[in-house]
Tab-separated table of C-alpha atoms in Angstrom:
chain	number	residue	atom	x	y	z
A	140	UNK	CA	77.803	271.177	31.673
A	141	UNK	CA	79.158	267.611	32.246
A	142	UNK	CA	81.055	266.774	35.314
A	143	UNK	CA	84.318	264.719	34.660
A	144	UNK	CA	86.582	262.615	36.716
A	145	UNK	CA	90.214	262.310	35.708
A	146	UNK	CA	92.270	259.766	37.468
A	147	UNK	CA	96.132	259.503	37.623
A	148	UNK	CA	97.056	256.143	38.606
A	149	UNK	CA	100.728	256.320	39.029
A	150	UNK	CA	103.809	258.440	37.758
A	151	UNK	CA	105.526	260.931	39.941
A	152	UNK	CA	105.199	263.532	37.381
A	153	UNK	CA	101.934	265.030	36.193
A	154	UNK	CA	100.581	263.012	33.650
A	155	UNK	CA	100.729	265.018	30.588
A	156	UNK	CA	97.503	263.308	29.109
A	157	UNK	CA	95.186	264.060	31.573
A	158	UNK	CA	96.407	267.596	31.431
A	159	UNK	CA	95.296	267.696	28.051
A	160	UNK	CA	92.052	266.567	28.556
A	161	UNK	CA	91.528	268.757	31.663
A	162	UNK	CA	92.328	271.844	29.481
A	163	UNK	CA	90.149	270.380	26.788
A	164	UNK	CA	87.324	270.015	28.866
A	165	UNK	CA	87.503	272.986	30.742
A	166	UNK	CA	87.558	275.053	27.190
A	167	UNK	CA	84.358	273.509	26.529
A	168	UNK	CA	82.958	274.592	29.797
A	169	UNK	CA	83.093	271.217	31.964
A	170	UNK	CA	83.753	270.798	35.436
A	171	UNK	CA	86.719	268.654	35.777
A	172	UNK	CA	88.017	267.142	39.197
A	173	UNK	CA	91.650	266.057	38.711
A	174	UNK	CA	92.597	263.446	41.559
A	175	UNK	CA	95.390	260.394	42.095
A	176	UNK	CA	92.545	258.436	44.305
A	177	UNK	CA	91.112	255.563	42.812
A	178	UNK	CA	88.017	255.123	45.383
A	179	UNK	CA	84.861	257.041	45.308
A	180	UNK	CA	84.864	259.208	47.946
A	181	UNK	CA	81.534	259.637	50.427
A	182	UNK	CA	80.528	262.997	49.057
A	183	UNK	CA	81.711	262.805	45.303
A	184	UNK	CA	78.799	263.461	42.599
A	185	UNK	CA	77.718	261.194	40.083
A	186	UNK	CA	80.200	261.955	36.978
A	187	UNK	CA	79.132	262.322	33.026
A	188	UNK	CA	82.531	260.521	32.517
A	189	UNK	CA	85.550	259.151	34.365
A	190	UNK	CA	89.078	258.982	32.648
A	191	UNK	CA	91.972	257.194	33.974
A	192	UNK	CA	95.553	257.120	33.063
A	193	UNK	CA	98.473	254.246	33.824
A	194	UNK	CA	102.003	254.511	32.157
A	195	UNK	CA	103.420	251.559	34.040
A	196	UNK	CA	102.694	247.746	33.692
A	197	UNK	CA	103.120	247.293	37.462
A	198	UNK	CA	100.292	249.386	38.253
A	199	UNK	CA	98.080	246.433	36.769
A	200	UNK	CA	96.810	246.041	40.569
A	201	UNK	CA	95.616	249.547	40.956
A	202	UNK	CA	94.243	249.896	37.475
A	203	UNK	CA	91.983	246.690	38.222
A	204	UNK	CA	91.078	248.094	41.533
A	205	UNK	CA	89.909	251.591	39.543
A	206	UNK	CA	88.202	249.599	37.326
A	207	UNK	CA	85.974	247.738	39.735
A	208	UNK	CA	85.297	251.370	41.485
A	209	UNK	CA	84.366	252.984	37.919
A	210	UNK	CA	83.384	249.993	35.629
A	211	UNK	CA	82.334	252.607	32.884
A	212	UNK	CA	85.827	254.401	33.107
A	213	UNK	CA	87.821	255.399	29.762
A	214	UNK	CA	91.569	254.561	30.614
A	215	UNK	CA	94.677	255.215	28.440
A	216	UNK	CA	98.320	254.850	28.989
A	217	UNK	CA	101.090	252.731	28.176
A	218	UNK	CA	100.535	250.648	31.419
A	219	UNK	CA	97.099	249.117	29.868
A	220	UNK	CA	96.015	246.895	27.249
A	221	UNK	CA	94.120	248.562	24.328
A	222	UNK	CA	94.323	252.106	25.738
A	223	UNK	CA	92.274	254.854	24.631
A	224	UNK	CA	94.589	257.993	23.453
A	225	UNK	CA	93.863	261.633	24.001
A	226	UNK	CA	93.800	261.957	20.141
A	227	UNK	CA	90.954	259.785	20.268
A	228	UNK	CA	88.669	261.320	22.932
A	229	UNK	CA	89.452	264.458	21.584
A	230	UNK	CA	89.548	264.098	17.789
A	231	UNK	CA	93.317	265.211	16.875
A	232	UNK	CA	96.188	266.433	18.314
A	233	UNK	CA	96.354	268.790	21.093
A	234	UNK	CA	99.263	270.744	22.607
A	235	UNK	CA	97.520	272.485	25.438
A	236	UNK	CA	97.981	271.829	28.941
A	237	UNK	CA	96.457	272.237	32.369
A	238	UNK	CA	98.323	272.471	35.280
A	239	UNK	CA	95.712	273.200	38.189
A	240	UNK	CA	95.223	269.804	39.302
A	241	UNK	CA	98.822	269.452	40.067
A	242	UNK	CA	99.708	272.761	42.452
A	243	UNK	CA	102.679	271.837	43.922
A	244	UNK	CA	104.479	271.254	40.399
A	245	UNK	CA	106.296	274.631	39.233
A	246	UNK	CA	108.491	273.327	36.334
A	247	UNK	CA	106.766	273.326	32.799
A	248	UNK	CA	106.456	269.926	31.190
A	249	UNK	CA	106.310	268.645	27.295
A	250	UNK	CA	107.948	267.271	24.388
A	251	UNK	CA	109.789	269.013	21.676
A	252	UNK	CA	109.370	265.847	19.727
A	253	UNK	CA	107.609	262.453	19.453
A	254	UNK	CA	108.684	258.845	18.078
A	255	UNK	CA	111.699	257.106	18.112
A	256	UNK	CA	114.625	255.897	15.580
A	257	UNK	CA	114.970	252.872	17.205
A	258	UNK	CA	112.973	249.522	17.409
A	259	UNK	CA	113.502	248.239	20.794
A	260	UNK	CA	111.587	244.857	21.533
A	261	UNK	CA	110.499	246.263	25.048
A	262	UNK	CA	109.715	249.605	23.950
A	263	UNK	CA	105.894	250.821	22.785
A	264	UNK	CA	107.397	254.198	21.642
A	265	UNK	CA	108.036	253.292	17.968
A	266	UNK	CA	104.550	251.366	17.643
A	267	UNK	CA	102.721	254.125	19.687
A	268	UNK	CA	104.388	257.316	18.154
A	269	UNK	CA	105.990	256.463	14.799
A	270	UNK	CA	109.133	257.876	13.566
A	271	UNK	CA	110.417	261.242	15.087
A	272	UNK	CA	109.035	264.273	14.642
A	273	UNK	CA	108.997	267.732	15.860
A	274	UNK	CA	106.073	269.189	17.802
A	275	UNK	CA	106.965	272.017	20.196
A	276	UNK	CA	109.378	274.819	20.664
A	277	UNK	CA	110.555	275.645	24.204
A	278	UNK	CA	108.501	278.847	24.200
A	279	UNK	CA	105.500	276.585	23.556
A	280	UNK	CA	106.406	274.363	26.698
A	281	UNK	CA	107.227	276.679	29.303
A	282	UNK	CA	104.261	278.347	31.144
A	283	UNK	CA	105.915	281.741	30.977
A	284	UNK	CA	106.317	284.242	33.859
A	285	UNK	CA	106.032	284.010	36.865
A	286	UNK	CA	107.080	280.238	36.428
A	287	UNK	CA	110.787	279.247	36.898
A	288	UNK	CA	112.831	278.515	33.769
A	289	UNK	CA	112.635	274.970	34.651
A	290	UNK	CA	112.007	272.397	31.800
A	291	UNK	CA	110.818	268.619	31.982
A	292	UNK	CA	111.411	267.588	28.349
A	293	UNK	CA	109.773	263.964	28.017
A	294	UNK	CA	110.988	263.396	24.324
A	295	UNK	CA	112.448	260.036	23.724
A	296	UNK	CA	114.702	260.572	20.773
A	297	UNK	CA	115.588	264.411	21.382
A	298	UNK	CA	118.492	263.988	18.567
A	299	UNK	CA	116.067	262.087	16.458
A	300	UNK	CA	114.023	265.101	14.959
A	301	UNK	CA	115.359	267.028	12.259
A	302	UNK	CA	119.014	268.387	12.702
A	303	UNK	CA	117.599	272.109	12.424
A	304	UNK	CA	115.078	271.599	14.821
A	305	UNK	CA	117.124	270.313	17.642
A	306	UNK	CA	119.526	272.890	16.948
A	307	UNK	CA	116.762	275.325	17.168
A	308	UNK	CA	115.811	273.817	20.691
A	309	UNK	CA	119.330	273.777	21.881
A	310	UNK	CA	119.488	277.729	21.122
A	311	UNK	CA	116.206	278.417	22.828
A	312	UNK	CA	117.338	276.593	25.771
A	313	UNK	CA	120.381	278.241	26.083
A	314	UNK	CA	119.482	281.837	25.306
A	315	UNK	CA	116.545	281.538	27.039
A	316	UNK	CA	118.781	280.503	30.442
A	317	UNK	CA	116.531	277.234	30.778
A	318	UNK	CA	117.531	274.384	33.111
A	319	UNK	CA	116.270	271.517	31.659
A	320	UNK	CA	115.789	267.763	32.823
A	321	UNK	CA	116.126	265.228	29.944
A	322	UNK	CA	114.779	262.076	32.035
A	323	UNK	CA	113.530	259.852	29.085
A	324	UNK	CA	117.261	259.726	28.320
A	325	UNK	CA	119.466	260.490	25.774
A	326	UNK	CA	120.185	257.819	23.014
A	327	UNK	CA	124.208	257.731	23.734
A	328	UNK	CA	124.722	254.968	20.702
A	329	UNK	CA	123.751	257.632	18.467
A	330	UNK	CA	125.800	260.458	20.146
A	331	UNK	CA	128.351	262.187	17.700
A	332	UNK	CA	130.440	265.246	18.353
A	333	UNK	CA	128.081	267.786	17.309
A	334	UNK	CA	125.140	266.781	19.596
A	335	UNK	CA	127.508	265.933	22.569
A	336	UNK	CA	128.766	269.641	22.295
A	337	UNK	CA	125.186	270.699	22.215
A	338	UNK	CA	124.249	268.693	25.442
A	339	UNK	CA	127.428	270.152	26.976
A	340	UNK	CA	126.548	273.942	26.241
A	341	UNK	CA	123.197	273.588	28.216
A	342	UNK	CA	122.183	273.454	31.941
A	343	UNK	CA	121.141	269.782	31.968
A	344	UNK	CA	119.840	268.773	35.358
A	345	UNK	CA	118.207	266.055	37.495
A	346	UNK	CA	114.812	265.608	38.239
A	347	UNK	CA	114.865	267.830	41.092
A	348	UNK	CA	116.855	270.154	39.475
A	349	UNK	CA	119.656	270.380	41.724
A	350	UNK	CA	122.333	268.348	40.482
A	351	UNK	CA	124.145	267.986	36.675
A	352	UNK	CA	122.529	264.976	35.441
A	353	UNK	CA	121.853	263.622	31.825
A	354	UNK	CA	119.720	259.954	31.701
A	355	UNK	CA	120.797	257.258	29.226
A	356	UNK	CA	120.506	253.594	28.648
A	357	UNK	CA	122.906	250.382	28.396
A	358	UNK	CA	120.308	247.645	27.821
A	359	UNK	CA	121.996	245.271	25.626
A	360	UNK	CA	125.451	243.655	26.564
A	361	UNK	CA	125.968	243.409	22.673
A	362	UNK	CA	125.824	247.582	22.911
A	363	UNK	CA	128.996	247.628	24.804
A	364	UNK	CA	131.372	249.373	22.253
A	365	UNK	CA	129.012	251.897	21.170
A	366	UNK	CA	127.684	252.640	24.438
A	367	UNK	CA	131.054	253.487	25.769
A	368	UNK	CA	132.237	254.866	22.526
A	369	UNK	CA	129.059	257.565	22.967
A	370	UNK	CA	130.095	258.222	26.691
A	371	UNK	CA	133.618	258.892	25.587
A	372	UNK	CA	132.411	261.215	23.207
A	373	UNK	CA	130.503	263.107	25.912
A	374	UNK	CA	133.523	263.031	27.904
A	375	UNK	CA	135.286	264.780	25.223
A	376	UNK	CA	132.644	267.475	24.838
A	377	UNK	CA	132.526	268.366	28.672
A	378	UNK	CA	129.925	265.915	29.963
A	379	UNK	CA	131.881	263.665	32.472
A	380	UNK	CA	130.715	259.874	33.027
A	381	UNK	CA	129.737	261.030	36.705
A	382	UNK	CA	127.011	263.358	35.265
A	383	UNK	CA	125.476	260.249	33.526
A	384	UNK	CA	122.704	257.972	34.911
A	385	UNK	CA	122.075	254.955	32.844
A	386	UNK	CA	119.055	252.727	33.018
A	387	UNK	CA	119.797	248.982	32.502
A	388	UNK	CA	117.227	246.589	31.890
A	389	UNK	CA	117.125	243.476	33.372
A	390	UNK	CA	115.247	240.343	33.256
A	391	UNK	CA	113.971	240.930	29.525
A	392	UNK	CA	116.522	239.064	27.675
A	393	UNK	CA	115.836	235.095	28.105
A	394	UNK	CA	119.635	234.468	27.681
A	395	UNK	CA	120.583	237.070	30.453
A	396	UNK	CA	122.793	235.688	33.205
A	397	UNK	CA	123.978	237.346	36.756
A	398	UNK	CA	127.658	237.272	34.916
A	399	UNK	CA	126.264	239.397	32.300
A	400	UNK	CA	124.222	241.892	34.574
A	401	UNK	CA	127.374	242.086	36.883
A	402	UNK	CA	129.626	242.941	33.968
A	403	UNK	CA	127.210	246.057	32.964
A	404	UNK	CA	126.970	246.981	36.585
A	405	UNK	CA	130.669	246.908	37.241
A	406	UNK	CA	131.916	248.541	34.124
A	407	UNK	CA	129.615	251.404	34.552
A	408	UNK	CA	130.322	252.017	38.308
A	409	UNK	CA	133.844	251.696	37.812
A	410	UNK	CA	133.862	254.905	35.330
A	411	UNK	CA	131.727	256.657	37.632
A	412	UNK	CA	128.202	256.253	35.839
A	413	UNK	CA	125.412	255.767	38.129
A	414	UNK	CA	123.532	252.469	37.292
A	415	UNK	CA	119.647	252.467	37.531
A	416	UNK	CA	118.027	248.883	36.792
A	417	UNK	CA	115.150	248.784	35.387
A	418	UNK	CA	113.206	245.329	36.047
A	419	UNK	CA	111.201	243.882	33.305
A	420	UNK	CA	110.253	240.674	35.053
A	421	UNK	CA	108.266	242.085	38.311
A	422	UNK	CA	107.748	238.459	39.626
A	423	UNK	CA	111.843	238.267	40.011
A	424	UNK	CA	112.262	238.942	43.685
A	425	UNK	CA	116.249	238.428	43.494
A	426	UNK	CA	116.108	241.271	40.520
A	427	UNK	CA	113.773	243.572	42.515
A	428	UNK	CA	116.529	243.372	45.497
A	429	UNK	CA	119.134	244.224	43.252
A	430	UNK	CA	117.499	247.172	41.986
A	431	UNK	CA	116.620	248.367	45.511
A	432	UNK	CA	120.155	247.897	46.467
A	433	UNK	CA	121.365	249.874	43.498
A	434	UNK	CA	118.722	252.894	43.480
A	435	UNK	CA	119.223	253.071	47.270
A	436	UNK	CA	122.897	253.737	46.481
A	437	UNK	CA	123.682	250.771	49.250
A	438	UNK	CA	126.269	249.489	46.412
A	439	UNK	CA	128.407	252.511	47.749
A	440	UNK	CA	128.187	250.698	51.487
A	441	UNK	CA	128.390	247.268	51.118
A	442	UNK	CA	128.410	244.167	48.753
A	443	UNK	CA	125.038	243.018	47.221
A	444	UNK	CA	125.542	239.602	49.232
A	445	UNK	CA	125.416	241.467	52.398
A	446	UNK	CA	122.245	243.284	51.308
A	447	UNK	CA	120.667	240.005	50.145
A	448	UNK	CA	121.417	237.992	53.518
A	449	UNK	CA	120.286	240.831	55.412
A	450	UNK	CA	117.075	241.284	53.858
A	451	UNK	CA	116.221	237.618	54.098
A	452	UNK	CA	116.794	237.753	57.944
A	453	UNK	CA	114.108	238.378	60.477
A	454	UNK	CA	116.562	240.762	62.017
A	455	UNK	CA	117.524	242.586	59.143
A	456	UNK	CA	119.030	245.470	60.963
A	457	UNK	CA	121.280	243.588	63.307
A	458	UNK	CA	122.180	241.428	60.474
A	459	UNK	CA	123.462	244.451	58.801
A	460	UNK	CA	125.177	245.857	62.102
A	461	UNK	CA	127.277	242.816	62.304
A	462	UNK	CA	128.129	242.464	58.535
A	463	UNK	CA	129.252	246.104	58.725
A	464	UNK	CA	128.182	249.318	57.063
A	465	UNK	CA	131.516	249.408	55.108
A	466	UNK	CA	132.393	250.516	51.592
A	467	UNK	CA	133.537	247.337	50.413
A	468	UNK	CA	134.375	245.933	46.875
A	469	UNK	CA	131.597	245.083	44.512
A	470	UNK	CA	130.932	241.533	44.097
A	471	UNK	CA	128.313	239.708	42.676
């Protein structure tokens, strides 16, 4: 019996790749330790194999420290260069998961499809997963009773799988009384009346399963017309703009200006869409400040220049008080 350490380097949700490895190794009779701790504790044994997974590029410092602690570790995930995949470790596709390393997580997690129809320059999904294909049904993903009927679907292009497949998944969600979080986002640029009606027919929720929320993205200013056409199609089907959170990529396009960023931001806010900036250039402190101002909901309280001045002040609380915690106009 081998002793195996699995380490989740980032991400708030359970790491699906590590869940697969845990299930696989335990079925082989090995002892598996799952942890988020990158450091070796005082009483840890000598492991036969150590695995780690990182999904974000900004986790590089944590990844580097993990490799110093465990120089012979095998590491995968989209957050590292030349990652080892689960399929390479196991020897093929594997759709079985072990949740025991995440005892406080009660929902069910998985993919109904892999791949994406688009080829965005900043995204690794098309290269990593290829063209869209169906992989699991809803009964495959749900853990069964007594677990709640709450699903985190990690699909990158839910409606990219064959039509009869996504229609079947929608029926399974609806008929099974499931609440579902599609946190990776729906491609609003490809939404039509039928797919919009399908979304309106299910109990879509945010990541905490408390609010009605659908996730989408507006990354390129050139997609403005098609983005808002999709938003209109959703609204006509019964999904109002106020139910949308739109990821907005900033810091990737070399031709990007603040005027273009503010244009996207203000258009969405004016319609009731909740923007969520995703900063590509993590060295740009101004973009990171903008992201914090938006994500924390401070844009509903005061303009960005108030926040920006205050964050640079040695006495930021007093600066905020003097400038006023008010709901002012949104200005660049």
